[in-house]
Amino acid sequence: MVRIERAAEADTSADADSAVTDLYRGHALGLMRLALLMVGDRPTAEDVVQEAFAGLYRRWGGLRDRDKALTYLRSAVLNGSRKVLRRRRLPFRVQHQPPVWSAETAAMVGEDRREVLAALHRLPARQREALVLRYFANLTEEEIAAAMGISRGTVKSTASRGIAALGRMLGEDAG
């Protein structure tokens, strides 16, 4: 009986190793970008994503629907980002700089990006998450709803309010 249990544990461990490794190879970069947009700095984003993957690995044997592992990871990254932001005493500061091709482009892109990211981080958390998942992670409404644990209709209305608020903050017509 003990041998059977150990064999089952070994199979589950090998399955978890393979599945989580495949998910990491396919989705870690996108999840890193998501976390970076949410928390604002690379080391913290890396920690959030690493913890999400570690949590998935630990819970692999207890997952009811392993086809939803990516949804679990997205939710874990969002929850980890929320946790970090709650603990932070200092306001969000944009630190990530995109690649640029000239000094003029660097100045223009950098300033525009800083303004958008600063405005994005002034939004309520739910609106910010919906917009980041939709426009930066390119998720569908269904995927966003699953990651955030809300309905598809709530995703639509939350994103719409977020876009309108960003437009007001940036002095543009959002609509």
PDB file of C-alpha atoms in Angstrom, residues 102-175:
ATOM      1  CA  SER A 102      16.785  58.141 -30.823  1.00  0.00           C
ATOM      2  CA  ALA A 103      17.146  60.806 -28.169  1.00  0.00           C
ATOM      3  CA  GLU A 104      14.029  62.612 -29.439  1.00  0.00           C
ATOM      4  CA  THR A 105      12.009  59.409 -29.470  1.00  0.00           C
ATOM      5  CA  ALA A 106      13.281  58.575 -25.998  1.00  0.00           C
ATOM      6  CA  ALA A 107      12.090  61.910 -24.652  1.00  0.00           C
ATOM      7  CA  MET A 108       8.674  61.718 -26.307  1.00  0.00           C
ATOM      8  CA  VAL A 109       7.957  58.041 -25.685  1.00  0.00           C
ATOM      9  CA  GLY A 110       9.323  58.176 -22.167  1.00  0.00           C
ATOM     10  CA  GLU A 111       7.214  61.167 -21.161  1.00  0.00           C
ATOM     11  CA  ASP A 112       4.035  59.840 -22.794  1.00  0.00           C
ATOM     12  CA  ARG A 113       4.529  56.436 -21.195  1.00  0.00           C
ATOM     13  CA  ARG A 114       5.202  57.940 -17.769  1.00  0.00           C
ATOM     14  CA  GLU A 115       2.047  60.050 -18.006  1.00  0.00           C
ATOM     15  CA  VAL A 116      -0.108  57.096 -19.025  1.00  0.00           C
ATOM     16  CA  LEU A 117       1.349  54.790 -16.362  1.00  0.00           C
ATOM     17  CA  ALA A 118       1.014  57.464 -13.676  1.00  0.00           C
ATOM     18  CA  ALA A 119      -2.618  58.055 -14.674  1.00  0.00           C
ATOM     19  CA  LEU A 120      -3.230  54.303 -14.813  1.00  0.00           C
ATOM     20  CA  HIS A 121      -1.984  53.967 -11.244  1.00  0.00           C
ATOM     21  CA  ARG A 122      -4.331  56.707 -10.053  1.00  0.00           C
ATOM     22  CA  LEU A 123      -7.305  54.597 -11.149  1.00  0.00           C
ATOM     23  CA  PRO A 124      -9.127  52.361  -8.688  1.00  0.00           C
ATOM     24  CA  ALA A 125      -7.487  48.936  -8.516  1.00  0.00           C
ATOM     25  CA  ARG A 126     -10.252  47.070 -10.349  1.00  0.00           C
ATOM     26  CA  GLN A 127     -10.278  49.527 -13.265  1.00  0.00           C
ATOM     27  CA  ARG A 128      -6.483  49.434 -13.480  1.00  0.00           C
ATOM     28  CA  GLU A 129      -6.453  45.629 -13.495  1.00  0.00           C
ATOM     29  CA  ALA A 130      -9.144  45.409 -16.184  1.00  0.00           C
ATOM     30  CA  LEU A 131      -7.299  47.861 -18.443  1.00  0.00           C
ATOM     31  CA  VAL A 132      -3.904  46.233 -17.949  1.00  0.00           C
ATOM     32  CA  LEU A 133      -5.318  42.793 -18.698  1.00  0.00           C
ATOM     33  CA  ARG A 134      -7.213  44.029 -21.754  1.00  0.00           C
ATOM     34  CA  TYR A 135      -4.795  46.439 -23.399  1.00  0.00           C
ATOM     35  CA  PHE A 136      -1.387  45.292 -22.197  1.00  0.00           C
ATOM     36  CA  ALA A 137      -1.933  41.535 -21.784  1.00  0.00           C
ATOM     37  CA  ASN A 138      -4.389  41.386 -24.723  1.00  0.00           C
ATOM     38  CA  LEU A 139      -6.806  39.082 -22.893  1.00  0.00           C
ATOM     39  CA  THR A 140     -10.409  38.578 -23.958  1.00  0.00           C
ATOM     40  CA  GLU A 141     -13.276  39.677 -21.750  1.00  0.00           C
ATOM     41  CA  GLU A 142     -13.842  36.060 -20.746  1.00  0.00           C
ATOM     42  CA  GLU A 143     -10.193  35.604 -19.751  1.00  0.00           C
ATOM     43  CA  ILE A 144     -10.227  38.867 -17.792  1.00  0.00           C
ATOM     44  CA  ALA A 145     -13.418  37.852 -16.003  1.00  0.00           C
ATOM     45  CA  ALA A 146     -11.860  34.525 -15.022  1.00  0.00           C
ATOM     46  CA  ALA A 147      -8.590  36.108 -13.851  1.00  0.00           C
ATOM     47  CA  MET A 148     -10.336  38.806 -11.815  1.00  0.00           C
ATOM     48  CA  GLY A 149     -13.166  36.610 -10.549  1.00  0.00           C
ATOM     49  CA  ILE A 150     -15.898  38.887 -11.921  1.00  0.00           C
ATOM     50  CA  SER A 151     -18.565  38.628 -14.627  1.00  0.00           C
ATOM     51  CA  ARG A 152     -17.995  39.509 -18.277  1.00  0.00           C
ATOM     52  CA  GLY A 153     -20.463  42.406 -17.971  1.00  0.00           C
ATOM     53  CA  THR A 154     -18.537  43.781 -15.013  1.00  0.00           C
ATOM     54  CA  VAL A 155     -15.354  43.592 -17.080  1.00  0.00           C
ATOM     55  CA  LYS A 156     -16.996  45.640 -19.849  1.00  0.00           C
ATOM     56  CA  SER A 157     -18.363  48.330 -17.544  1.00  0.00           C
ATOM     57  CA  THR A 158     -15.197  48.509 -15.449  1.00  0.00           C
ATOM     58  CA  ALA A 159     -12.978  48.874 -18.516  1.00  0.00           C
ATOM     59  CA  SER A 160     -15.297  51.494 -19.986  1.00  0.00           C
ATOM     60  CA  ARG A 161     -15.206  53.557 -16.782  1.00  0.00           C
ATOM     61  CA  GLY A 162     -11.427  53.135 -16.629  1.00  0.00           C
ATOM     62  CA  ILE A 163     -10.932  54.373 -20.203  1.00  0.00           C
ATOM     63  CA  ALA A 164     -13.182  57.368 -19.528  1.00  0.00           C
ATOM     64  CA  ALA A 165     -11.282  58.207 -16.348  1.00  0.00           C
ATOM     65  CA  LEU A 166      -7.918  57.893 -18.102  1.00  0.00           C
ATOM     66  CA  GLY A 167      -9.164  60.194 -20.838  1.00  0.00           C
ATOM     67  CA  ARG A 168     -10.157  62.804 -18.266  1.00  0.00           C
ATOM     68  CA  MET A 169      -6.832  62.492 -16.464  1.00  0.00           C
ATOM     69  CA  LEU A 170      -4.842  62.822 -19.655  1.00  0.00           C
ATOM     70  CA  GLY A 171      -7.003  65.661 -20.983  1.00  0.00           C
ATOM     71  CA  GLU A 172      -8.152  63.722 -24.025  1.00  0.00           C
ATOM     72  CA  ASP A 173     -11.567  62.822 -25.355  1.00  0.00           C
ATOM     73  CA  ALA A 174     -12.100  59.177 -24.355  1.00  0.00           C
ATOM     74  CA  GLY A 175     -15.044  58.669 -26.303  1.00  0.00           C
TER      75      GLY A 175
END
